[in-house]
mmCIF file of C-alpha atoms in Angstrom:
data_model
loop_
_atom_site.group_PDB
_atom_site.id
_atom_site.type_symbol
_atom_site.label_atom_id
_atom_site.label_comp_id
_atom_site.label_asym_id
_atom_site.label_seq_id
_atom_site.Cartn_x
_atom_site.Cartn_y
_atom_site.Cartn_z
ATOM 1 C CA UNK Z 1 -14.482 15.646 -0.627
ATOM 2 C CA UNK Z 2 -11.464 13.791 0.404
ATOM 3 C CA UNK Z 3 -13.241 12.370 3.532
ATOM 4 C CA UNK Z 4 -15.901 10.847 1.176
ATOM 5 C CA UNK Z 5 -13.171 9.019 -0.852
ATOM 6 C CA UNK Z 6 -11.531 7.795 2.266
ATOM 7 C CA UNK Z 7 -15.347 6.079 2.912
ATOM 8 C CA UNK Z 8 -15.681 3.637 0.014
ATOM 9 C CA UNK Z 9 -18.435 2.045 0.897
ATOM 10 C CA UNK Z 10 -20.664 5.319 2.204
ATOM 11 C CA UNK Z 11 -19.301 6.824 -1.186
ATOM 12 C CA UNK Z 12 -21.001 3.364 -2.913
ATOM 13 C CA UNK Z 13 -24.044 4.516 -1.154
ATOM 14 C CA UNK Z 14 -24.596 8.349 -1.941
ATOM 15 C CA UNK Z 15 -23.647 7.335 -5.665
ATOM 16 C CA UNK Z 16 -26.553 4.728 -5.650
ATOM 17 C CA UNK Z 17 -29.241 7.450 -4.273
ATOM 18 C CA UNK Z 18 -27.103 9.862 -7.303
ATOM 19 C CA UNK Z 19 -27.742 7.688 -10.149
ATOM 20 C CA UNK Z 20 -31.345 6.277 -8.620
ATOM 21 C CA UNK Z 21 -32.495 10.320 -8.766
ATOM 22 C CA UNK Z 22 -30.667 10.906 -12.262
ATOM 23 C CA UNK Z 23 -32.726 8.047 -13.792
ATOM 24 C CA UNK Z 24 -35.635 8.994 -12.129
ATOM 25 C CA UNK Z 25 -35.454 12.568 -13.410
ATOM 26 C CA UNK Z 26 -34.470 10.810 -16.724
ATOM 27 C CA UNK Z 27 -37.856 8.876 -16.541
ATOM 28 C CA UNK Z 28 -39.444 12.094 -15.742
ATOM 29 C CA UNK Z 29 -38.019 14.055 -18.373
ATOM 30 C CA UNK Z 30 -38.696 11.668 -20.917
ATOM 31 C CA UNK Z 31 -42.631 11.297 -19.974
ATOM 32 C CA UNK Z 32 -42.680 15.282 -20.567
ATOM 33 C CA UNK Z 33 -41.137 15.250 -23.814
ATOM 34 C CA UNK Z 34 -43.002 12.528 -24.984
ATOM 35 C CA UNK Z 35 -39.955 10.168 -26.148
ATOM 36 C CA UNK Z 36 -41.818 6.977 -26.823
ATOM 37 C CA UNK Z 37 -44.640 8.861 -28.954
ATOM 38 C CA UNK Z 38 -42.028 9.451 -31.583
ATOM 39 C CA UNK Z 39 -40.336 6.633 -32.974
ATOM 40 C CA UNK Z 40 -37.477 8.532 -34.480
ATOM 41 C CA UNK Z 41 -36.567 10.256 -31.159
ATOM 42 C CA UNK Z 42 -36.752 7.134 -28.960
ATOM 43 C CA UNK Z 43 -34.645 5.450 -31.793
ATOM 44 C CA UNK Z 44 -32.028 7.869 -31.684
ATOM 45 C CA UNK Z 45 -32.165 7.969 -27.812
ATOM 46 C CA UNK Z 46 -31.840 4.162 -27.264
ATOM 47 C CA UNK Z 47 -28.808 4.384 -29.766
ATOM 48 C CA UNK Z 48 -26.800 6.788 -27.314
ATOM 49 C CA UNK Z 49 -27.931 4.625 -24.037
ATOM 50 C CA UNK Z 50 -26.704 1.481 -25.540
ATOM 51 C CA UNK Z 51 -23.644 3.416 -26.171
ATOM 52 C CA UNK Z 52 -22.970 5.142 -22.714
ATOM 53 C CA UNK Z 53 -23.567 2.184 -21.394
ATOM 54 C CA UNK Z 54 -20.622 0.424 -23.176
ATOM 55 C CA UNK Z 55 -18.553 3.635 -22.417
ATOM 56 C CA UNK Z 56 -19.728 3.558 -18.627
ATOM 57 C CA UNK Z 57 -18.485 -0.183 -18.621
ATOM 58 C CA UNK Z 58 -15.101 0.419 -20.350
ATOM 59 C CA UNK Z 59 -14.869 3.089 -18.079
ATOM 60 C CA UNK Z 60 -14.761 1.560 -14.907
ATOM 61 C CA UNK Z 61 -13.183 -1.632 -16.052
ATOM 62 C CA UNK Z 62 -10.164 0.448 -16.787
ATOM 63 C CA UNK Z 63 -10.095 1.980 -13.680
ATOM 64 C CA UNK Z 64 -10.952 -1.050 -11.808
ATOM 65 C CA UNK Z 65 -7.528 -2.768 -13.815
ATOM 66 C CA UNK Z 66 -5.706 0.598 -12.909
ATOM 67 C CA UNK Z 67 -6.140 -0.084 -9.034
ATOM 68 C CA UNK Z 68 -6.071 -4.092 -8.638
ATOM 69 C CA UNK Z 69 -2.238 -3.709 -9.422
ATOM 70 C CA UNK Z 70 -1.853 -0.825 -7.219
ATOM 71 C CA UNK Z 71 -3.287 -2.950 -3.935
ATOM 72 C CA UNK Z 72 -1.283 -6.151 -4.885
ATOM 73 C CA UNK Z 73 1.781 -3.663 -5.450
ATOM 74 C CA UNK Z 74 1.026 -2.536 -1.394
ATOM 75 C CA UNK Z 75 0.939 -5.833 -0.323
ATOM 76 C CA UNK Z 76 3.852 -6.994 -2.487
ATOM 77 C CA UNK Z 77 6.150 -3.439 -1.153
ATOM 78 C CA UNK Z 78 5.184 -4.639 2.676
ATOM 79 C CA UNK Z 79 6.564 -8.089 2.173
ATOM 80 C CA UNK Z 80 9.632 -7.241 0.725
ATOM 81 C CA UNK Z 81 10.436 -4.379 3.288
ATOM 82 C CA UNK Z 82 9.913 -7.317 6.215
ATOM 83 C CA UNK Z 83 12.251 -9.493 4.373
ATOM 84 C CA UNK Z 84 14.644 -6.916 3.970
ATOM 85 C CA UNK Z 85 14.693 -6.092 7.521
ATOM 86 C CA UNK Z 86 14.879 -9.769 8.739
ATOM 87 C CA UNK Z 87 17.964 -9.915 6.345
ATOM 88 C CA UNK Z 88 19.415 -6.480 7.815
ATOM 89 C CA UNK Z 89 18.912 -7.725 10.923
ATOM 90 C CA UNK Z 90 20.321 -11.136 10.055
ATOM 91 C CA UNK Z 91 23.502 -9.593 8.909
ATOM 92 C CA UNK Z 92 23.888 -7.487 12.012
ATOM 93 C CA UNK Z 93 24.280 -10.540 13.848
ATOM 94 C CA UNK Z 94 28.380 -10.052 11.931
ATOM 95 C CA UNK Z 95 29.039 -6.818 13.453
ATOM 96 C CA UNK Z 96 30.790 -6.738 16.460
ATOM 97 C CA UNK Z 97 29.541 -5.173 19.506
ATOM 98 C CA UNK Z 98 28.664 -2.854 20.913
ATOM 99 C CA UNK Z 99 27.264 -2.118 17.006
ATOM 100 C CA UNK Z 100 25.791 -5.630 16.709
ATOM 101 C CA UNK Z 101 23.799 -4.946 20.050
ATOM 102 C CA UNK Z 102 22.862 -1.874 19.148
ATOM 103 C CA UNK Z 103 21.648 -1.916 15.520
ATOM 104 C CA UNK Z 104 19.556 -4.887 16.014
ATOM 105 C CA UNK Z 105 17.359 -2.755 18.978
ATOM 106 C CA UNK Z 106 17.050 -0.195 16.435
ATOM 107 C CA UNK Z 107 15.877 -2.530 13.622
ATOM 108 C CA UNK Z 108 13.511 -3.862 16.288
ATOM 109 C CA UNK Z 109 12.135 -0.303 17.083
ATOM 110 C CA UNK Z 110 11.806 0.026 13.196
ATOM 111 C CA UNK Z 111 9.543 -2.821 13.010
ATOM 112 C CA UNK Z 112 7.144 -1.471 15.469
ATOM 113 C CA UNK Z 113 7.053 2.269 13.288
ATOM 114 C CA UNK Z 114 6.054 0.477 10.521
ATOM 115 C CA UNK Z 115 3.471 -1.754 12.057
ATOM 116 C CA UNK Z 116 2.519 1.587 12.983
ATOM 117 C CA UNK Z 117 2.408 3.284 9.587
ATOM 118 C CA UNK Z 118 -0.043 -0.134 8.858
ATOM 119 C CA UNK Z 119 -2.294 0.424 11.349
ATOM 120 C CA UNK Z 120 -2.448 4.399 10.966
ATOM 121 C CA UNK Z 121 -5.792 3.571 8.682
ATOM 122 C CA UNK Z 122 -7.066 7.449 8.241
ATOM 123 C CA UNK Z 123 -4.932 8.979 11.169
ATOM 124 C CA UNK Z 124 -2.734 11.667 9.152
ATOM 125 C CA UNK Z 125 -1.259 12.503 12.586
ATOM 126 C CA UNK Z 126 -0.412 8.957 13.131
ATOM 127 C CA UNK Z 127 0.672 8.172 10.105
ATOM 128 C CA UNK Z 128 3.623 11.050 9.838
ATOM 129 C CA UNK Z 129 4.466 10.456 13.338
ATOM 130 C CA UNK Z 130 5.481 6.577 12.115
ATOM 131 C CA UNK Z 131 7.280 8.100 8.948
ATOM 132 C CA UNK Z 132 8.942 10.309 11.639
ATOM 133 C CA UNK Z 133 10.369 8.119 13.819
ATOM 134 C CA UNK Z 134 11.349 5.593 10.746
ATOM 135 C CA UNK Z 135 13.673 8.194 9.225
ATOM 136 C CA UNK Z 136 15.033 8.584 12.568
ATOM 137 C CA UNK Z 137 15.369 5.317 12.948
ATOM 138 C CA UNK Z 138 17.217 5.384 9.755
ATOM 139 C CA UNK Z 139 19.503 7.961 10.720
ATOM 140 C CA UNK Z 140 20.681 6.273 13.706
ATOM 141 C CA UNK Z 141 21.401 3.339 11.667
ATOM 142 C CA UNK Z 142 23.179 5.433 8.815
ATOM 143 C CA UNK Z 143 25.317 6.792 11.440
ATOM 144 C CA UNK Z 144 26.240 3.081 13.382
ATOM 145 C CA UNK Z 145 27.163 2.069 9.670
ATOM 146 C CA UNK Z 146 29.232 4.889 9.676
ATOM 147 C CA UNK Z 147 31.148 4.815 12.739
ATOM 148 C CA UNK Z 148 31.580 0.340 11.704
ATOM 149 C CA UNK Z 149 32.622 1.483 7.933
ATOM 150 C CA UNK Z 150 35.264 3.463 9.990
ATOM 151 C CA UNK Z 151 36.922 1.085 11.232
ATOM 152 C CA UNK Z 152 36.086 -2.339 9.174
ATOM 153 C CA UNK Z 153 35.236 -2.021 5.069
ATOM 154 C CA UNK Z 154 35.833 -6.117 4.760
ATOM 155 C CA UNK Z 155 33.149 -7.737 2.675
ATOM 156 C CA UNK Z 156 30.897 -8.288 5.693
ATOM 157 C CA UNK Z 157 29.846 -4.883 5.768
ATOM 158 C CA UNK Z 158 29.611 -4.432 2.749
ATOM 159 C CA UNK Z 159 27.049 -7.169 2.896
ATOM 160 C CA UNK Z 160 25.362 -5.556 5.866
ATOM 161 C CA UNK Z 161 25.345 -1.913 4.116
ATOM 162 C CA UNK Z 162 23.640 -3.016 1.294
ATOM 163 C CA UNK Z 163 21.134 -4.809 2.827
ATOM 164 C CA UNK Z 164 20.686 -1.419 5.208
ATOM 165 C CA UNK Z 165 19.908 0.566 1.871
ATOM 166 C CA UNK Z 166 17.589 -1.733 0.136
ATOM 167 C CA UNK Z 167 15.696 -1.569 4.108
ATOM 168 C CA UNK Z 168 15.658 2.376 3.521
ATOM 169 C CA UNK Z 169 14.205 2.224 -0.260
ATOM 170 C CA UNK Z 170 11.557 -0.431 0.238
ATOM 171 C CA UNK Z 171 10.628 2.989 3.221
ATOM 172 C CA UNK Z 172 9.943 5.574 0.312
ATOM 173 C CA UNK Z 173 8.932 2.985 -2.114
ATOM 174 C CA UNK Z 174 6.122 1.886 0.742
ATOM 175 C CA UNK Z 175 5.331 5.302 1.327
ATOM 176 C CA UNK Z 176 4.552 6.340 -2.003
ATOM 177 C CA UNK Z 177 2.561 3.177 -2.670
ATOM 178 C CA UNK Z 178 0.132 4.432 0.270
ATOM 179 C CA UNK Z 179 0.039 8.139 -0.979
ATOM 180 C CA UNK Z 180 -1.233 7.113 -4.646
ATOM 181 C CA UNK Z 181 -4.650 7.349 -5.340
ATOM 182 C CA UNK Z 182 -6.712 7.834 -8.009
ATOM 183 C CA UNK Z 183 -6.258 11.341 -9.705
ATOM 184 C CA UNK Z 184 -9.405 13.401 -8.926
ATOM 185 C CA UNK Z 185 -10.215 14.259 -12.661
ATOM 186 C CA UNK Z 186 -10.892 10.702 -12.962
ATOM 187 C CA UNK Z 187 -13.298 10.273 -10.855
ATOM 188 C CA UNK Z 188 -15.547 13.615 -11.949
ATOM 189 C CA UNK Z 189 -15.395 11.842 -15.543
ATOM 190 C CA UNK Z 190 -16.294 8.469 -13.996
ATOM 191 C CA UNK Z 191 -19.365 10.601 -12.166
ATOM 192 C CA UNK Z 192 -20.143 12.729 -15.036
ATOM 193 C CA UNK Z 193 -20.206 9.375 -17.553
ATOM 194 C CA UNK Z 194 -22.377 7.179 -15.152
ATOM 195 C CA UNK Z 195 -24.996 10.065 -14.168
ATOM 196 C CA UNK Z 196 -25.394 10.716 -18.091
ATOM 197 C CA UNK Z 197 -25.912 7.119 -18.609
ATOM 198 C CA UNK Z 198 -28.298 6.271 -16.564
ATOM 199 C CA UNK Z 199 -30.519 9.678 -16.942
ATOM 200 C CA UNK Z 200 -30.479 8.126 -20.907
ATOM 201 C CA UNK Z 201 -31.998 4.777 -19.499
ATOM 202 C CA UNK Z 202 -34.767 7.123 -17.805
ATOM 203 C CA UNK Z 203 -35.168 8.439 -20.933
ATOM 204 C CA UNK Z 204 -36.056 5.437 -22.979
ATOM 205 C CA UNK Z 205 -38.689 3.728 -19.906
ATOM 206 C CA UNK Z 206 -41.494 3.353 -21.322
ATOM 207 C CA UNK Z 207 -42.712 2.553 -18.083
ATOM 208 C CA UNK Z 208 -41.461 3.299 -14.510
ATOM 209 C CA UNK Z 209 -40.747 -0.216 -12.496
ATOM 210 C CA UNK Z 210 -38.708 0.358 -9.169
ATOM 211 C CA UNK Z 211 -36.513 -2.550 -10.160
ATOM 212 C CA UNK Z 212 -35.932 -0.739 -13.044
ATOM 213 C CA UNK Z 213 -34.580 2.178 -11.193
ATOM 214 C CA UNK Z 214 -32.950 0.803 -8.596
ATOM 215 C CA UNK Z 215 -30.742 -2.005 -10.072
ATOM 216 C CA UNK Z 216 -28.252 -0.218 -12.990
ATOM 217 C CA UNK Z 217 -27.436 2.543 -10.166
ATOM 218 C CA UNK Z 218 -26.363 -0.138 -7.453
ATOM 219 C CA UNK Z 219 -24.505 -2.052 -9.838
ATOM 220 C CA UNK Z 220 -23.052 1.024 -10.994
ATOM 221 C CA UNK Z 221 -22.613 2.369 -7.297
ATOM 222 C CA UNK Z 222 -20.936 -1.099 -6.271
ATOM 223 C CA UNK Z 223 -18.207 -1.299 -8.478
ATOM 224 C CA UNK Z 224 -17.578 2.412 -7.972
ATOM 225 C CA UNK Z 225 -17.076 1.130 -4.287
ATOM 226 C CA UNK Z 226 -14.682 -1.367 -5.002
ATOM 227 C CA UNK Z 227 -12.298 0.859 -7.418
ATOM 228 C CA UNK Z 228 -12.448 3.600 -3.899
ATOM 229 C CA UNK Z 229 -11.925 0.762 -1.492
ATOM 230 C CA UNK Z 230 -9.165 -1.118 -3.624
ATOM 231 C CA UNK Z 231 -7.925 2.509 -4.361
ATOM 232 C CA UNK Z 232 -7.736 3.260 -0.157
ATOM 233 C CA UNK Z 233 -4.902 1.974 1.962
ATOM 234 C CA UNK Z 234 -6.228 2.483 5.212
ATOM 235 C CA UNK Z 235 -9.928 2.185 5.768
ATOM 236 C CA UNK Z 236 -12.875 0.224 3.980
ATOM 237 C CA UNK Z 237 -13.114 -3.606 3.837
ATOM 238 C CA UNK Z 238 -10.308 -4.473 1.689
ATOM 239 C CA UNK Z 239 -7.086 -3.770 3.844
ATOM 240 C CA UNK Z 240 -3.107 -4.967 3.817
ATOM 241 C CA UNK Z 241 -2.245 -8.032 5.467
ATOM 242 C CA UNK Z 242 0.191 -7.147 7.810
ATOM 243 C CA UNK Z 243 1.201 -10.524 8.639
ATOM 244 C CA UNK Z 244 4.635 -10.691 7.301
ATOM 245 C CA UNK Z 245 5.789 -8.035 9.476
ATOM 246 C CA UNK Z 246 4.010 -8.974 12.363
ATOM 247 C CA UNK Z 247 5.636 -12.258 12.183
ATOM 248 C CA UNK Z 248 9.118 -10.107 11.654
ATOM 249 C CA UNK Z 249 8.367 -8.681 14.719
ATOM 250 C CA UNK Z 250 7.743 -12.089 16.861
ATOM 251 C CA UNK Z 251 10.915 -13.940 15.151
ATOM 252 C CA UNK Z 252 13.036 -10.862 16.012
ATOM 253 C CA UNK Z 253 11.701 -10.795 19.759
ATOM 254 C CA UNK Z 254 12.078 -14.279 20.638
ATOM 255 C CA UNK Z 255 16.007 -14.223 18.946
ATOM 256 C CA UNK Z 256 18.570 -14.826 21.781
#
């Protein structure tokens, strides 16, 4: 199930051949029972469609305003960490060697593990390997800061720690930002809601038209693919511009 999620788009599809049966068995079902014959029953029965309908739209509108701020909040995280690094490694420049040296190879290593964590996409394996080596990384660095604080606690390492620590939170503050998703029960009700809906519109055809059937579930089954792809970090057609880091990475190469 968690494979499909992690497909937005192939999701999109399978939930537009869902809702395309459920409103042709709706059609179906109401033929049988003879809906439109009785004008009390097709009144009551257009009364709850309209209605599902509205409840389908609310529905995915407030999921779809749950997840926008979710993607910006991504792309907002990864711009901060790179500007937090480039002022780490900034303020390394004050240490004095062999720590200055030293610390600003290991910020430049830190660069590439999260460029790596980026570009993971649906690699688990890949993915913890680049949390790996950034908390190693990050130890290393803790320790340097150690061994400097040992010796020097004048303001300009104080300067230099604090701009270490807001590096390491902006690394758990990322992380967690990739690991949300939408909580499972969520979707079932979104699923559950739209499939009811739309069997209700077969119910109240009075006759079958393929446009009919065809265009509620793919609208439906398109924004249902946005919310998943806005929702996924690392796969669909909606991805993180890595661009602030990768330009991190260039500036910090080319520095003498």
């Amino acid at each position: 199930m968690q494979w499909l999620f992690d497909h937005p788009w192939l999701l999109g599809l399978l939930t537009a051949f869902l809702l395309s049966g459920a409103i042709e068995a709706g059609s179906q079902t109401g033929l049988r029972s003879r809906i439109q014959d009785d004008a009390n029953r097709k009144e009551q029965m257009v009364a709850i469609r309209d209605a599902l309908f509205v409840l389908t739209s609310l529905l995915l509108g407030f999921t779809l305003a749950l997840v926008a701020p979710r993607y910006a909040d991504r792309r907002s995280v990864l711009i901060d960490e790179a500007n937090a690094i480039g002022t780490t490694f900034l303020r390394a420049e004050t240490l004095q060697e062999p720590h200055r040296g030293r610390v600003q190879r290991l910020l430049q290593q830190y660069v590439d593990a999260r460029l790596d964590l980026g570009d993971a996409g649906l690699d688990e394996a890949r993915q913890e390997d680049a949390i790996d080596r950034s908390k190693q990384i990050q130890a290393r660095l803790w320790q340097d800061l150690v061994d400097v604080a040992g010796t020097d606690r004048s303001a300009v390492t104080t300067a230099y720690m604090n701009a270490l620590n807001e590096t390491f939170d902006l690394h758990e503050k990322r992380v967690s930002a990739i690991e949300y998703r939408i909580p499972r029960p969520i979707w079932l009700l979104i699923f559950s809601v739209s499939t009811i809906t739309v069997f209700t519109r077969g119910l109240t055809l009075s006759r079958r038209f393929w446009l009919t059937l065809v265009l509620a579930p793919l609208t439906i089954a398109i924004v249902i693919a946005l919310i998943a792809d806005l929702d996924t970090a690392g796969s669909g057609l909606i991805r993180i511009d890595q661009g602030a880091m990768q330009r991190l990475k260039v500036a910090m190469t080319v520095k003498p």
